[in-house]
Short mmCIF file of C-alpha atoms in Angstrom, two decimals:
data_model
loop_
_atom_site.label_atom_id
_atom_site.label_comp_id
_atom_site.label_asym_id
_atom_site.label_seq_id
_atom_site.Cartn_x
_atom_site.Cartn_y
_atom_site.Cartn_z
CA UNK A 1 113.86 123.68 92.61
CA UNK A 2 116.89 124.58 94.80
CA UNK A 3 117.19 122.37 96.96
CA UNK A 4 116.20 118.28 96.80
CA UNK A 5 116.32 116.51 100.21
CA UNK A 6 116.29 112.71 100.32
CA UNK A 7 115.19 111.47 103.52
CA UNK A 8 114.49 107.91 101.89
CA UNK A 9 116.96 106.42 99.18
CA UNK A 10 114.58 105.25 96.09
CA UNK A 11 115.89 101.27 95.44
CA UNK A 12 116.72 102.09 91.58
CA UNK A 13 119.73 104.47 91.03
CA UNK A 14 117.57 106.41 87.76
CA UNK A 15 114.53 107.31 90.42
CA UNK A 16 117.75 108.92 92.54
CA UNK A 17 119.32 110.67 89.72
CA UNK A 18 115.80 111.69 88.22
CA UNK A 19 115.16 113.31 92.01
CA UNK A 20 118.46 114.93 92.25
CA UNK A 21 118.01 116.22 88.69
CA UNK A 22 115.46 118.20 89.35
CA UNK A 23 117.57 120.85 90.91
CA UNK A 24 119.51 121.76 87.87
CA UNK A 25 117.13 122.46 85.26
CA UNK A 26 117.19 124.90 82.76
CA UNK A 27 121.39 125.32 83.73
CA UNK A 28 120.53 126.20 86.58
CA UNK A 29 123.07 124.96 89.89
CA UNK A 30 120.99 123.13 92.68
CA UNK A 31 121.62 121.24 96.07
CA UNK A 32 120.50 117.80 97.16
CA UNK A 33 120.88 116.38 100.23
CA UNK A 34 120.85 112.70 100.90
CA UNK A 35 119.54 111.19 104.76
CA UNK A 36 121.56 108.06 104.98
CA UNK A 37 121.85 105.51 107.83
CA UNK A 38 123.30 102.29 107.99
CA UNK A 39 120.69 100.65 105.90
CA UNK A 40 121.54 102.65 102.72
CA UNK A 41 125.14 102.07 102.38
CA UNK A 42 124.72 99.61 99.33
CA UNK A 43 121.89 102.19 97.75
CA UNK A 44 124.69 104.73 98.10
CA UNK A 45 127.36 102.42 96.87
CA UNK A 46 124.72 101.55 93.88
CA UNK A 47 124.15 105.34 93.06
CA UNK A 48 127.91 106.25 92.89
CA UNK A 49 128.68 103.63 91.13
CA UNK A 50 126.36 104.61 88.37
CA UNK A 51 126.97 108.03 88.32
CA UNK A 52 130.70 107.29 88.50
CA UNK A 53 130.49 110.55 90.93
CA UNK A 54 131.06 109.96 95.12
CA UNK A 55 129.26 111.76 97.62
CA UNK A 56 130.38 114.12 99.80
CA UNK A 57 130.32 113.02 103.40
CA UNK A 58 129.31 115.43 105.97
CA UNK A 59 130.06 115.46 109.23
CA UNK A 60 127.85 115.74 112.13
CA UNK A 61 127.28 116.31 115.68
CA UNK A 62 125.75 113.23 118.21
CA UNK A 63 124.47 115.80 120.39
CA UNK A 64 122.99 118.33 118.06
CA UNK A 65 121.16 115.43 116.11
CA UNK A 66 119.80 113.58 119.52
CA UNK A 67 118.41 117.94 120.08
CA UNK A 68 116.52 117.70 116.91
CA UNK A 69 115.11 114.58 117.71
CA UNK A 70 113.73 115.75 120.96
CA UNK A 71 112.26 118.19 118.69
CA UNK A 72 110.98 116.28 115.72
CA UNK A 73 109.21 113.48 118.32
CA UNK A 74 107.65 116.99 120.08
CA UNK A 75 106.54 118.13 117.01
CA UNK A 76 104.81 114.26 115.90
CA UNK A 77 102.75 114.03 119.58
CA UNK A 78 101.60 117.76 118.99
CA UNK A 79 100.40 117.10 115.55
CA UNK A 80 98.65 113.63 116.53
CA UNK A 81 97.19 115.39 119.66
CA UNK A 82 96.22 118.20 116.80
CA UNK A 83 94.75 115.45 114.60
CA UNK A 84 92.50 113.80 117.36
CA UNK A 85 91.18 117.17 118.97
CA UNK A 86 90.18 118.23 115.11
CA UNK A 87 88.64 114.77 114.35
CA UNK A 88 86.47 115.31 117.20
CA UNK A 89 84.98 119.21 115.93
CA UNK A 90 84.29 118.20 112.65
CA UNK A 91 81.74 115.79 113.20
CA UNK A 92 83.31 113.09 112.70
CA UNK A 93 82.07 110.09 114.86
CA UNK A 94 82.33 106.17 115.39
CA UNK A 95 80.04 103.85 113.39
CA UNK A 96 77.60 102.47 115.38
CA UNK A 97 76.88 98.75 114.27
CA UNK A 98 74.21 98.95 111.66
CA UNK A 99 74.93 102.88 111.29
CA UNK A 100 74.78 103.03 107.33
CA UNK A 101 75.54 99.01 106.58
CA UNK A 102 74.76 97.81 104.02
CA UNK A 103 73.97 93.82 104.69
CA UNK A 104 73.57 92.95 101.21
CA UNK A 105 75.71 89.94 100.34
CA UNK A 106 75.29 90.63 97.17
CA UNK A 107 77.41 93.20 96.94
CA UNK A 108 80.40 91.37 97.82
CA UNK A 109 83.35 91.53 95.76
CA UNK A 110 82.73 88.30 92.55
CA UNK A 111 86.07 87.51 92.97
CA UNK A 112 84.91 86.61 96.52
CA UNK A 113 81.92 84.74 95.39
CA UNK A 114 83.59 82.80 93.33
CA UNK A 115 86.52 81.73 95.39
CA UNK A 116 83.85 80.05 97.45
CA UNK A 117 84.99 81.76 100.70
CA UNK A 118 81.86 81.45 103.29
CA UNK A 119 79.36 84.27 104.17
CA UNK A 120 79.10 85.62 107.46
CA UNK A 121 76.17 84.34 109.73
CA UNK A 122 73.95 86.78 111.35
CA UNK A 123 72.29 85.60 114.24
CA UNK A 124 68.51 86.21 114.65
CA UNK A 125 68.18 87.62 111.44
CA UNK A 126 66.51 86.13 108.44
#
């Protein structure tokens, strides 16, 4: 791999070194790029401290970064809008009640039936 981006900091410094090594295998040189916000500052802090190694900080620009946002939020209500339209062609439809049920208590979880919690009442039906 070339490149390694990090858009969420794992909580244990070895899964962050074992992501970030997978850009140099073989002796080979690679990139990784680390998403940080506030939140992560004592993840960071953790990391460096156990690779003994401090990250580069890179600067960036309020307005550029508010631009991709804009775009990023664009591209989420275009792929949900996506999502729902294809749900619809494919066949895919609400359960109706009863559509496919199976009513059998005795298929409930044991763990259930043991615990003692209640069954559910059906009304009319016996």
């Amino acid at each position: 791999m070339d490149i390694v981006i990090n858009f969420d900091i794992p909580t244990h410094s070895k899964d962050y070194i074992h992501r970030v090594g997978r850009t140099a295998r073989a002796g080979r040189a690679g990139k990784s790029i680390t998403l940080v916000t506030q939140y992560d500052v004592e993840l960071i802090q953790r990391i460096e401290a156990v690779t003994n190694k401090k990250m580069d900080l890179w600067p960036t620009d309020k307005e550029e970064i508010a631009l991709l946002r804009e775009r990023v939020d664009e591209a989420g209500r275009l792929a949900a809008t996506e999502l729902r339209e294809e749900g619809g062609k494919k066949g895919h439809r609400k359960r109706r009640k009863g559509d496919g049920e199976d009513n059998d208590v005795r298929d409930r979880d044991d763990d259930m039936v043991q615990a003692g919690m209640p069954t559910k009442k059906r009304k009319g039906k016996r």
